Tab-separated table of C-alpha atoms and ligand atoms in Angstrom:
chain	number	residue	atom	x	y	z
G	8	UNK	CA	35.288	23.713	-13.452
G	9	UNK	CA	32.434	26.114	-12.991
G	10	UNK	CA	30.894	26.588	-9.377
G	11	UNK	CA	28.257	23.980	-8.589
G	12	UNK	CA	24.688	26.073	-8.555
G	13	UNK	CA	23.240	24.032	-6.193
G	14	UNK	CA	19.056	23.960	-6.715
G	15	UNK	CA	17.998	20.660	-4.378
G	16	UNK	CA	17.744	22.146	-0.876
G	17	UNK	CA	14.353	19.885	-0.547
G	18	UNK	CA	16.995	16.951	-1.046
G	19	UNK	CA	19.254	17.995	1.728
G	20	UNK	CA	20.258	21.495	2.760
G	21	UNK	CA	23.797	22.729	2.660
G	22	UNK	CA	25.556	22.822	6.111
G	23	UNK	CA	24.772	25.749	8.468
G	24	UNK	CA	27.830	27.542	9.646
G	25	UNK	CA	26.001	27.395	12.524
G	26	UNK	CA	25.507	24.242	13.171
G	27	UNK	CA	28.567	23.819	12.148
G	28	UNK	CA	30.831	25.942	14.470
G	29	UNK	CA	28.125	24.015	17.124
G	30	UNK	CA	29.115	20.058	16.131
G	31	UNK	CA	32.815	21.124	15.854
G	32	UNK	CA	33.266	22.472	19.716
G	33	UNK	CA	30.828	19.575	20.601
G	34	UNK	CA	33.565	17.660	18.877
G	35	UNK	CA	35.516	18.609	22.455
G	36	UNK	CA	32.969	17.090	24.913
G	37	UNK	CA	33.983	13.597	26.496
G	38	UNK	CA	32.057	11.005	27.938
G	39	UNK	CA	28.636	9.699	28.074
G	40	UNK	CA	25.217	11.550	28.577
G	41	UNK	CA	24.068	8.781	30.320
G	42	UNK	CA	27.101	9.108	33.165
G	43	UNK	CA	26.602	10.955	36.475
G	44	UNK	CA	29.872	12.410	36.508
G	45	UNK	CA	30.779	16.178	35.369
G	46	UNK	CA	32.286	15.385	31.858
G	47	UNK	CA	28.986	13.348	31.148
G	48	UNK	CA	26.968	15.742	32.506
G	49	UNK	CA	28.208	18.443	30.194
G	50	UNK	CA	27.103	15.835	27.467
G	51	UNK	CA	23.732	16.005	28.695
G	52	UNK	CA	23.114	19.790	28.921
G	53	UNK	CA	24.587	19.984	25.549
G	54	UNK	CA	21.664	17.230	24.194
G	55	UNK	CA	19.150	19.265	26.406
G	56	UNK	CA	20.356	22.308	24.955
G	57	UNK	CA	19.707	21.221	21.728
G	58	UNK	CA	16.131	19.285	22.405
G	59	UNK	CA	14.923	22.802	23.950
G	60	UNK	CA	15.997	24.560	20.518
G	61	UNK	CA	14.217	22.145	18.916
G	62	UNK	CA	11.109	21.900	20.887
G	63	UNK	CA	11.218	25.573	20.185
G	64	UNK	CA	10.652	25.813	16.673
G	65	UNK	CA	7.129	23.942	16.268
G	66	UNK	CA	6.355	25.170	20.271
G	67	UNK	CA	6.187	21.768	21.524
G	68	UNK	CA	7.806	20.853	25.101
G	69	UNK	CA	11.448	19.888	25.009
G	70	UNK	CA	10.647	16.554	26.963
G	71	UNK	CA	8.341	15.686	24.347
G	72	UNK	CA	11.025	15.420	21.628
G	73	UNK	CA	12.986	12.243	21.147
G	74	UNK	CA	15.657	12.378	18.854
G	75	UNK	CA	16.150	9.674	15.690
G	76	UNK	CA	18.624	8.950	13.182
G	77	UNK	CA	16.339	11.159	11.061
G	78	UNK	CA	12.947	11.703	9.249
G	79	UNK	CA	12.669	7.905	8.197
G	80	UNK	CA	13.125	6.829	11.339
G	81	UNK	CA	10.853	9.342	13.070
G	82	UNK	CA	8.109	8.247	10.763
G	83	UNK	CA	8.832	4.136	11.156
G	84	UNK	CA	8.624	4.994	15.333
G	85	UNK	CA	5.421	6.785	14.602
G	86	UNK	CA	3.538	4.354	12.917
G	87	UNK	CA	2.859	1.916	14.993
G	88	UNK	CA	-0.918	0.499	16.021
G	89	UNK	CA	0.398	0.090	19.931
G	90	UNK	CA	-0.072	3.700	19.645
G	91	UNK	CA	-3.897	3.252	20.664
G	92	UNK	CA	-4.476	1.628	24.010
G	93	UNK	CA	-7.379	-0.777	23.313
G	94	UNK	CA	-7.251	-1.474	19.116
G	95	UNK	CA	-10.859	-2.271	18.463
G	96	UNK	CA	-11.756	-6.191	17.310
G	97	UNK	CA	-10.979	-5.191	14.017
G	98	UNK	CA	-7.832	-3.928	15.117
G	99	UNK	CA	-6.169	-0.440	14.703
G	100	UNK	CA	-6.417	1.121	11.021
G	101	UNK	CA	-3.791	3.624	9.451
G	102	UNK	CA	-4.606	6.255	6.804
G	103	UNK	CA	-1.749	7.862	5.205
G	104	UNK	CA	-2.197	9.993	1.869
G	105	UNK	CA	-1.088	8.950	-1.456
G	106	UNK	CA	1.611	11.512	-1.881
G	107	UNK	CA	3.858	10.183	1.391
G	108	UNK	CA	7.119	9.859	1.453
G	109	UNK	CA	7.935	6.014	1.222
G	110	UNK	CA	8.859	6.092	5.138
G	111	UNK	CA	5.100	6.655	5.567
G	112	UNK	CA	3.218	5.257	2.430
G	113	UNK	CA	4.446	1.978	3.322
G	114	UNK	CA	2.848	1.632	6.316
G	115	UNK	CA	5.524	0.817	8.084
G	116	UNK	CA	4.501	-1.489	11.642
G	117	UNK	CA	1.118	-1.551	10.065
G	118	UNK	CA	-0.083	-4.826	8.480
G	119	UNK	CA	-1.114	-4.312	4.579
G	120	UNK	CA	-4.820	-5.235	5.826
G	121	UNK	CA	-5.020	-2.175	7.995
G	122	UNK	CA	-3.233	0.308	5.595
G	123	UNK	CA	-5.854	2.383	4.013
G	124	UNK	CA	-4.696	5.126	1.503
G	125	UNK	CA	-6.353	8.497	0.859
G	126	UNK	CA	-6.519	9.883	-2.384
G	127	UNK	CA	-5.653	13.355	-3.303
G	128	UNK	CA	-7.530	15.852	-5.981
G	129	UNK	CA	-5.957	16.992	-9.201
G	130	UNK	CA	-4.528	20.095	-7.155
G	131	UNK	CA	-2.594	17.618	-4.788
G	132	UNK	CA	-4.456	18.246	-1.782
G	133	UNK	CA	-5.892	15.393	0.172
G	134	UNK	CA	-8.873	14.560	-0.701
G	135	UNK	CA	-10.587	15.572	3.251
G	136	UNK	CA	-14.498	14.535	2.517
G	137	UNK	CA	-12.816	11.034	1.284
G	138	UNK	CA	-11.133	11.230	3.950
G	139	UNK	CA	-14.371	11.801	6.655
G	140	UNK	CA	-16.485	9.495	4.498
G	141	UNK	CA	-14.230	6.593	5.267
G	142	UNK	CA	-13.813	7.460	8.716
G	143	UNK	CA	-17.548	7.699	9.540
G	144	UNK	CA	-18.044	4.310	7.342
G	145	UNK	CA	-15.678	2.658	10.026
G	146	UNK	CA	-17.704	4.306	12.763
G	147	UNK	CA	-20.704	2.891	11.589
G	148	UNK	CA	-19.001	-0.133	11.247
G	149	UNK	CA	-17.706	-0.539	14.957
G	150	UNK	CA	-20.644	1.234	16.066
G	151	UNK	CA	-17.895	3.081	18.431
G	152	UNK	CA	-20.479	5.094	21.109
G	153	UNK	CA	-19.549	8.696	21.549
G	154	UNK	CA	-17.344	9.228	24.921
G	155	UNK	CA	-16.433	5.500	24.781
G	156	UNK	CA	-12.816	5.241	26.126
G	157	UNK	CA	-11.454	3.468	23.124
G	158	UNK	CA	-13.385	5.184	20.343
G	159	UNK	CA	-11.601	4.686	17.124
G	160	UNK	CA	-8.448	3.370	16.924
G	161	UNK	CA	-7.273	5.381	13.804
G	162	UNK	CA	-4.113	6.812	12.911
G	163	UNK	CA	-3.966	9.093	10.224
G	164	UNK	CA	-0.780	10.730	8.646
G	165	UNK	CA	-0.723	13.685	6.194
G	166	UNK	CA	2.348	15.819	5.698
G	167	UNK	CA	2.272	19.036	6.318
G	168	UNK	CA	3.520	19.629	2.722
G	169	UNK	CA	4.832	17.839	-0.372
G	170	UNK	CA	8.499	16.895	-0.953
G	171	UNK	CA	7.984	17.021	-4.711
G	172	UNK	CA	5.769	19.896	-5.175
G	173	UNK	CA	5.677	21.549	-2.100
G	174	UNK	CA	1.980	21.772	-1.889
G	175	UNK	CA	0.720	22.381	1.805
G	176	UNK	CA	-1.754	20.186	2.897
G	177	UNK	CA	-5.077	21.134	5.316
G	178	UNK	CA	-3.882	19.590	8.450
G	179	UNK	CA	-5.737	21.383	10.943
G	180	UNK	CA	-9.069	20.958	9.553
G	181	UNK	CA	-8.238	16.893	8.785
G	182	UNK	CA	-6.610	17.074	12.172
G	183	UNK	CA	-10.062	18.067	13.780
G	184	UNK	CA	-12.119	15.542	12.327
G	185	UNK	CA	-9.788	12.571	13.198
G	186	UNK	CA	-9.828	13.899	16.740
G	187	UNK	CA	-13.719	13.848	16.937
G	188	UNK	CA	-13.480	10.647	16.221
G	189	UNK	CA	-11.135	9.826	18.945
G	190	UNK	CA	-8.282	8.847	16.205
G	191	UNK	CA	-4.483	10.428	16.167
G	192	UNK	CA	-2.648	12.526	13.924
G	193	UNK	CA	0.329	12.046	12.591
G	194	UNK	CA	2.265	14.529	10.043
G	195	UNK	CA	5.779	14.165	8.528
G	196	UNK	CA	6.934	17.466	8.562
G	197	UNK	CA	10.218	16.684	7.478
G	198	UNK	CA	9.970	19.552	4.456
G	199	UNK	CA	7.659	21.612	5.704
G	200	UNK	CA	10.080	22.883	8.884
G	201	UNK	CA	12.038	25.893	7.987
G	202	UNK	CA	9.836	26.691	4.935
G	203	UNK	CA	6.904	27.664	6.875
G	204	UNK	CA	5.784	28.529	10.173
G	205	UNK	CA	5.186	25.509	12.086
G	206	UNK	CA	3.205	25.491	15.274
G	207	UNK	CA	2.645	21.876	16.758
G	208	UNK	CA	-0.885	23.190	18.413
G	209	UNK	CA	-2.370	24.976	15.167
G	210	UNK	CA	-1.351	22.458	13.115
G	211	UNK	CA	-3.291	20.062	15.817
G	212	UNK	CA	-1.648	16.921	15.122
G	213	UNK	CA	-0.476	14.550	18.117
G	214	UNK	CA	2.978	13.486	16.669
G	215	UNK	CA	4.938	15.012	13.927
G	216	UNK	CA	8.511	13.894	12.464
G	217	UNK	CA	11.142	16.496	11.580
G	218	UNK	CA	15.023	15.870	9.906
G	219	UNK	CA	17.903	17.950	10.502
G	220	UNK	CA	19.234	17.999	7.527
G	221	UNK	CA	16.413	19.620	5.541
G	222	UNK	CA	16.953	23.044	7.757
G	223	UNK	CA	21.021	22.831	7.299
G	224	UNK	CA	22.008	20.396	10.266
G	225	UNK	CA	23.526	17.263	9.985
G	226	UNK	CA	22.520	14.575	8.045
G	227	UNK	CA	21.708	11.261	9.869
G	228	UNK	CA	19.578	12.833	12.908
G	229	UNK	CA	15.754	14.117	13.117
G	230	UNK	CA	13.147	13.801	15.909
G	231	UNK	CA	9.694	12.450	16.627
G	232	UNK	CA	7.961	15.207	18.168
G	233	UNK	CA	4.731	14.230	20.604
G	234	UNK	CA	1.740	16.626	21.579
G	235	UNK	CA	2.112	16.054	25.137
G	236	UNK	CA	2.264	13.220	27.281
G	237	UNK	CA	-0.950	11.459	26.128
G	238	UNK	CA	0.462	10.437	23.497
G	239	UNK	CA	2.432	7.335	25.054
G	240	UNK	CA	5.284	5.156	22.562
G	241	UNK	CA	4.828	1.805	23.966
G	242	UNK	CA	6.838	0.153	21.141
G	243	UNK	CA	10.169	1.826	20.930
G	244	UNK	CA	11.837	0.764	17.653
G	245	UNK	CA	15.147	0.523	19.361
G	246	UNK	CA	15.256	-0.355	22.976
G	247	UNK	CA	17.949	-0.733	24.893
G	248	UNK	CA	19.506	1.379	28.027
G	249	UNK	CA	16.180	3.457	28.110
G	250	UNK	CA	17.086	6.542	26.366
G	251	UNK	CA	15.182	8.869	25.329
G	252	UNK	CA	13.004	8.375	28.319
G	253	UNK	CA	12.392	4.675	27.230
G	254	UNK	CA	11.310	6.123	23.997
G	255	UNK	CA	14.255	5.220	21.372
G	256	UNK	CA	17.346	3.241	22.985
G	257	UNK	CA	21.150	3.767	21.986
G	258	UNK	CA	23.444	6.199	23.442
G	259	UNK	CA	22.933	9.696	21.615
G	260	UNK	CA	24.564	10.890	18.717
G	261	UNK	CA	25.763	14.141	20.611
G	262	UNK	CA	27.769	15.777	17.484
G	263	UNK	CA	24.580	15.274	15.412
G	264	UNK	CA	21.838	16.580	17.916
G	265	UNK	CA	23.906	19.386	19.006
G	266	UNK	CA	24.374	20.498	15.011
G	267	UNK	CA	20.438	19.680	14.514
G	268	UNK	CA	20.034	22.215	17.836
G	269	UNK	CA	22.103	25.162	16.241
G	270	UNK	CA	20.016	24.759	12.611
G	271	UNK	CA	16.839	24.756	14.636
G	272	UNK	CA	17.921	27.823	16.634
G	273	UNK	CA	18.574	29.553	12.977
G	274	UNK	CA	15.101	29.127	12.520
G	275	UNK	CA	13.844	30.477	16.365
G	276	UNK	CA	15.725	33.391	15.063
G	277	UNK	CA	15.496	35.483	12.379
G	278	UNK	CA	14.828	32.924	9.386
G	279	UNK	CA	11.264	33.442	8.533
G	280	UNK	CA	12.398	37.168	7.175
G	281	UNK	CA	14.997	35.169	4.872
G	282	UNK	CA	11.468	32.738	3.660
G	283	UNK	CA	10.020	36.128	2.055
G	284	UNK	CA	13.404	36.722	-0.052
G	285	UNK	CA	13.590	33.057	-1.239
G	286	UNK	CA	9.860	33.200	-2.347
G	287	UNK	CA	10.885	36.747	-4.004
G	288	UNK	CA	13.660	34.036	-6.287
G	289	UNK	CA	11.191	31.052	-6.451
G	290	UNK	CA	8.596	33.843	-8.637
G	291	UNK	CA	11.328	35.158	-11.080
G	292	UNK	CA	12.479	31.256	-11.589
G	293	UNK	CA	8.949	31.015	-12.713
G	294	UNK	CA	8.471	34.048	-14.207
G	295	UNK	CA	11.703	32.806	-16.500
G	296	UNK	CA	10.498	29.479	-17.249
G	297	UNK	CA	7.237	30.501	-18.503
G	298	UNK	CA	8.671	32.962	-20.352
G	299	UNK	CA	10.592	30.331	-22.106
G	300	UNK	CA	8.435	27.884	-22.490
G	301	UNK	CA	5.053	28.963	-22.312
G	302	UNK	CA	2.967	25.883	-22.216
G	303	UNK	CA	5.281	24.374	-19.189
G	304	UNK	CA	3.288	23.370	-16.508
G	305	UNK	CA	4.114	24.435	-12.685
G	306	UNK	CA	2.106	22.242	-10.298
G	307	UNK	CA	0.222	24.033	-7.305
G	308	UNK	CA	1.030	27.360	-8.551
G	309	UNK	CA	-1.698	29.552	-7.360
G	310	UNK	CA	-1.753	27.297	-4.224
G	311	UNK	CA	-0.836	27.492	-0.909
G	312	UNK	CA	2.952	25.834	-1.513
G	313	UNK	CA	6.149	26.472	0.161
G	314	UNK	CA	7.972	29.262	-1.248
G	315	UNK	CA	11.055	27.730	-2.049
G	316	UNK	CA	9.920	24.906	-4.691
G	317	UNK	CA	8.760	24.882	-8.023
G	318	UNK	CA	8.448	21.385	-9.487
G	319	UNK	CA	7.189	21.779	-13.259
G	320	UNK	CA	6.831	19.837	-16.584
G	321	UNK	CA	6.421	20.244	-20.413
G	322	UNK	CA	4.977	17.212	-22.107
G	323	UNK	CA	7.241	14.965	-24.207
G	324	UNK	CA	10.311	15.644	-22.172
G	325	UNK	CA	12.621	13.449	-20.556
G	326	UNK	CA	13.300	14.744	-16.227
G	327	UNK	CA	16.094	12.090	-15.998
G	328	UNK	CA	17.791	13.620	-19.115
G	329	UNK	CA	17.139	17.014	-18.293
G	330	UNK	CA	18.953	16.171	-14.855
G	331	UNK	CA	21.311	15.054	-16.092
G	332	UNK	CA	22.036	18.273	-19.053
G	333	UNK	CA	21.373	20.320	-16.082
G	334	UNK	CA	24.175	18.566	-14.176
G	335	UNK	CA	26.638	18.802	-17.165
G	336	UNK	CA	26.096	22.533	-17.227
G	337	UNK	CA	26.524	22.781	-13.557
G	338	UNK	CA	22.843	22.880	-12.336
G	339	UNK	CA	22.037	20.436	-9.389
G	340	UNK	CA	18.303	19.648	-9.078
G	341	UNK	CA	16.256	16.568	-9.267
G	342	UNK	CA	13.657	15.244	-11.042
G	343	UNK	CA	10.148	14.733	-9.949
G	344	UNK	CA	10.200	11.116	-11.785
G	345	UNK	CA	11.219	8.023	-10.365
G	346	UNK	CA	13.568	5.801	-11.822
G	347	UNK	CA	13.618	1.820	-11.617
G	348	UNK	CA	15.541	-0.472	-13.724
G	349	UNK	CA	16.518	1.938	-16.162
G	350	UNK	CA	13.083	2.889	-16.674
G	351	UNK	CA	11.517	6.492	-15.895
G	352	UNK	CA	8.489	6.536	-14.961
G	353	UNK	CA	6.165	8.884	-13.242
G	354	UNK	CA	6.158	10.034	-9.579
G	355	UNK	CA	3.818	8.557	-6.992
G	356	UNK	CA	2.927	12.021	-6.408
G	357	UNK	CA	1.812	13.319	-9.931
G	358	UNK	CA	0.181	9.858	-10.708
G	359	UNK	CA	-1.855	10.669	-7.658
G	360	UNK	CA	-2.663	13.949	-9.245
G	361	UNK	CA	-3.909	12.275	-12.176
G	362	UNK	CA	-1.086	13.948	-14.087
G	363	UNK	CA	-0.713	12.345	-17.619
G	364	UNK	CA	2.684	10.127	-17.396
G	365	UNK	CA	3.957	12.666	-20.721
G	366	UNK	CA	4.214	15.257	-18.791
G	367	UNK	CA	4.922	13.826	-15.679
G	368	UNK	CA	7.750	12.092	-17.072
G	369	UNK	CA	9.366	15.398	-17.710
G	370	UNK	CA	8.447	16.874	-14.198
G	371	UNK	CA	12.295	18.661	-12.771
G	372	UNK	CA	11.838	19.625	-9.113
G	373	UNK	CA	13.859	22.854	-8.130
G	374	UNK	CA	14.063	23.512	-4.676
G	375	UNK	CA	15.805	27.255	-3.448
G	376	UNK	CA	17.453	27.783	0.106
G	377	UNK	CA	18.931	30.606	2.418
G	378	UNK	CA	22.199	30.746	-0.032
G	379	UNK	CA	20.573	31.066	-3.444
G	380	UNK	CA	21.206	34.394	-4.994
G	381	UNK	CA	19.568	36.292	-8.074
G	382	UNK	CA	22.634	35.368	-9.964
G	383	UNK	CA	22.053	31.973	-9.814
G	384	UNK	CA	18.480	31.902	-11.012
G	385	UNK	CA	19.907	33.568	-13.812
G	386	UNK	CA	22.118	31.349	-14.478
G	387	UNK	CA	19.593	28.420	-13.921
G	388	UNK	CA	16.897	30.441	-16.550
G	389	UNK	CA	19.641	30.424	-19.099
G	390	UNK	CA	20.407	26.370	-18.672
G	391	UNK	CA	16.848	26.199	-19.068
G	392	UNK	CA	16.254	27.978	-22.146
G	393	UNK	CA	19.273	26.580	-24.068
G	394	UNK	CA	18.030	22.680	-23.194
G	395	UNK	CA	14.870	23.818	-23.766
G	396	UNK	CA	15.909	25.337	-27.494
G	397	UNK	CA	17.806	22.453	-28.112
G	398	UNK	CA	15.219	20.075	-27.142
G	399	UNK	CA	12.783	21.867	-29.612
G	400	UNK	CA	15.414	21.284	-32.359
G	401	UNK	CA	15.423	17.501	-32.187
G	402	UNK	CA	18.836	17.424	-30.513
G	403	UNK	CA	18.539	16.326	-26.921
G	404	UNK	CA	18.280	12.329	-26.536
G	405	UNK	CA	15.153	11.502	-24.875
G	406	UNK	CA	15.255	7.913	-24.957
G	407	UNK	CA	16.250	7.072	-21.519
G	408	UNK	CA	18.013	3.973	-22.278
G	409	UNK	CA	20.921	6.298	-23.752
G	410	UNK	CA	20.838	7.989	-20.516
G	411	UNK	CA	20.022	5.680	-17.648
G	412	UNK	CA	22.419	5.981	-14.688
G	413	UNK	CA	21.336	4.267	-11.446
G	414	UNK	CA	18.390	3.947	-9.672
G	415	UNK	CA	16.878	6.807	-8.022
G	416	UNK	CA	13.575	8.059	-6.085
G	417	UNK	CA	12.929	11.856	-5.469
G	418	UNK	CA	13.363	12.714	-1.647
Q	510	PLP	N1	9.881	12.664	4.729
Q	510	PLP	C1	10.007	13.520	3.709
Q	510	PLP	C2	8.808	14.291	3.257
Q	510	PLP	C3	11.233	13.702	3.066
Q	510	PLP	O1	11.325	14.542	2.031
Q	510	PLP	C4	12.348	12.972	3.548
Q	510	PLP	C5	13.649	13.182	2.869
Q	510	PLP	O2	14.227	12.424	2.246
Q	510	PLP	C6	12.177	12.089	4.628
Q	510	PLP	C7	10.927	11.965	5.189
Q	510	PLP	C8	13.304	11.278	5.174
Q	510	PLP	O3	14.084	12.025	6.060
Q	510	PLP	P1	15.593	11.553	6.357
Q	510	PLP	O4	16.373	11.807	5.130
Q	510	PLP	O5	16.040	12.395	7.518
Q	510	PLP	O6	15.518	10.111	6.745
């Protein structure tokens, strides 16, 4: 069998040697963090360790990151309306953007009634004078006075940038005009770590959720990262012996944080040099496609967009089929489509774009990483154009009934 190319690092990135080397001597280490003797206190510096490398990487204080099971459960802790300390009458009122990852779109802790969702334009950028215009409408509403100590008692969560099509959203400027109005930020940043500088201050945002496993750690671990200590959890979605400082309960997955440390460190490092050389790839994947198939459309190119995704479409094709050709010629990537019952249909994220469902159905999301090489975006260009070719001739099924495998969402 031929070597795997593998094209889905936005799915989950390959193991780090690093981090790997890091989890195995951790593998060593005996006893319990949470014990006063010397064996658990080598636990513990090796979970500080590793919550200092990760503070590191967005600049936030190490005591200000409590570690999860991983991005989903970062974002469930987040969301919560005891984040505010007096909710208005009307109660506390979540905005999340349409393109959110299902941990966040959802709502999670917040009933459906205080769930408001904020549209994005055709370029997949959220929609920021919606955005103001519904926050002043509440203001208005509440007739909140300027300086009062409660003043709104908003949450609003943006990623930092798209899973699907890696489009970076404006997060400082929506981050400043939730903060005028006395409301808190929230951003899954889950992709956007390791794919673009990330800087917990400039981005502004109060609380921001990150996952190993997209910058080569371990799957199964990711953090909740706060501002600073104004921004108090009072609703800990696991409690138990006070972990965490109080914050998420459960004795600490020590192999798991300690690989998430070494991945992050990759990044305090040299990585951002490596970002340059995978955009470099990302533009002659593009270049190829387009030269292929001319009227393909790549969404958010000429956008600000993390250099290591390209999620594109033509119309009338099938993603779920092309997936799976792809996989058959030994091309891993995913589709931007999601897939229910045997039935494709369109992502969340291009439907929010207003993209027509023919084309969106068709929408394959390739995602690059530290490990790609030239030769394999070759290799990937020449996939394309010979299922491209044959699709053109009639001879690739496209009814997805023929091809339906299980159920899957894009991650
Ligand atoms: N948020 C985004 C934007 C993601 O792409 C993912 C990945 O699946 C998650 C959250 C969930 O993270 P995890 O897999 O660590 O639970």
């Amino acid at each position: 069998m031929t070597e795997m190319i593998y094209l889905d690092y936005n799915a989950s990135q390959p193991l780090l040697r690093e981090a790997k080397t890091a989890m195995t001597e951790a593998f060593d280490l005996v006893g319990n963090g949470s014990s006063v003797h010397g064996a658990g206190r080598l636990v513990r510096s090796a979970i500080e360790k590793a919550r200092e490398q990760v503070a590191t990487t967005v600049g936030a204080k190490p005591q200000d990151v409590i570690f999860t099971s991983g991005g989903t459960e970062a974002n469930n802790l987040a969301l919560t309306p005891s984040l505010f300390k007096k909710p208005l009458q009307s109660g506390a009122q979540l905005f999340v953007s349409a393109i959110e990852h299902p941990a966040v779109l959802n709502g999670m802790r917040f009933n459906q009634e205080q769930i408001n969702i904020i549209p994005v334009t055709k370029a997949g950028v959220v929609d920021v004078q919606k955005l103001k215009a519904a926050l002043e409408e509440i203001r208005s509403r509440l007739a909140v006075d300027e300086g009062q100590e409660e003043s709104l008692a908003v949450l609003v969560s943006v990623m930092a940038a798209n899973n699907e099509t890696g489009i970076v959203q404006p997060l400082r400027e929506i981050a400043d005009i939730v903060h005028e109005m006395g409301g808190l930020v929230h951003s899954d940043c889950v992709q956007a770590l390791g794919k673009m500088p990330i800087s917990i201050d400039e981005l502004g945002v109060d609380l921001m959720s990150v996952s190993a496993h997209k910058i080569g750690g371990p799957q199964g671990v990711g953090a909740l990262i706060l501002k600073d200590s104004s921004v108090v959890l009072r609703d800990p979605l696991i409690a138990g012996g006070g972990q965490e400082l109080k914050r998420r309960g459960g004795t600490e997955n020590v192999i798991g944080i300690v690989g998430f440390g070494a991945a992050a460190q990759t990044i305090n490092e040299d990585h951002f040099d490596k970002l340059v050389e995978i955009t470099t790839l990302r533009d002659k994947l593009e270049a190829g496609i387009l030269e292929i198939s001319p009227e393909a459309v790549i969404f958010g190119k000429g956008q600000a967009r993390l250099g290591n995704c390209c999620c594109f479409a033509v119309e009338g094709f099938s993603a779920e089929t092309l997936v799976i050709q792809m996989d058959l010629n030994g091309v891993a990537v995913s589709s931007g489509s999601a897939c229910s019952s045997g039935k494709v249909e369109q992502s969340l994220v291009l439907k929010a774009m207003a993209v027509p469902e023919s084309l969106g159905r068709g929408a394959l999301r390739i995602s690059l990483g530290v490990e790609t090489s030239v030769q394999e975006i070759d290799r990937f260009i020449e996939v394309w154009e010979m299922l491209y070719q044959r699709q053109k001739r009639g001879g690739m099924a496209t009814d997805d009934k023929k091809t339906s495998r299980a159920k899957y969402v894009t991650i």
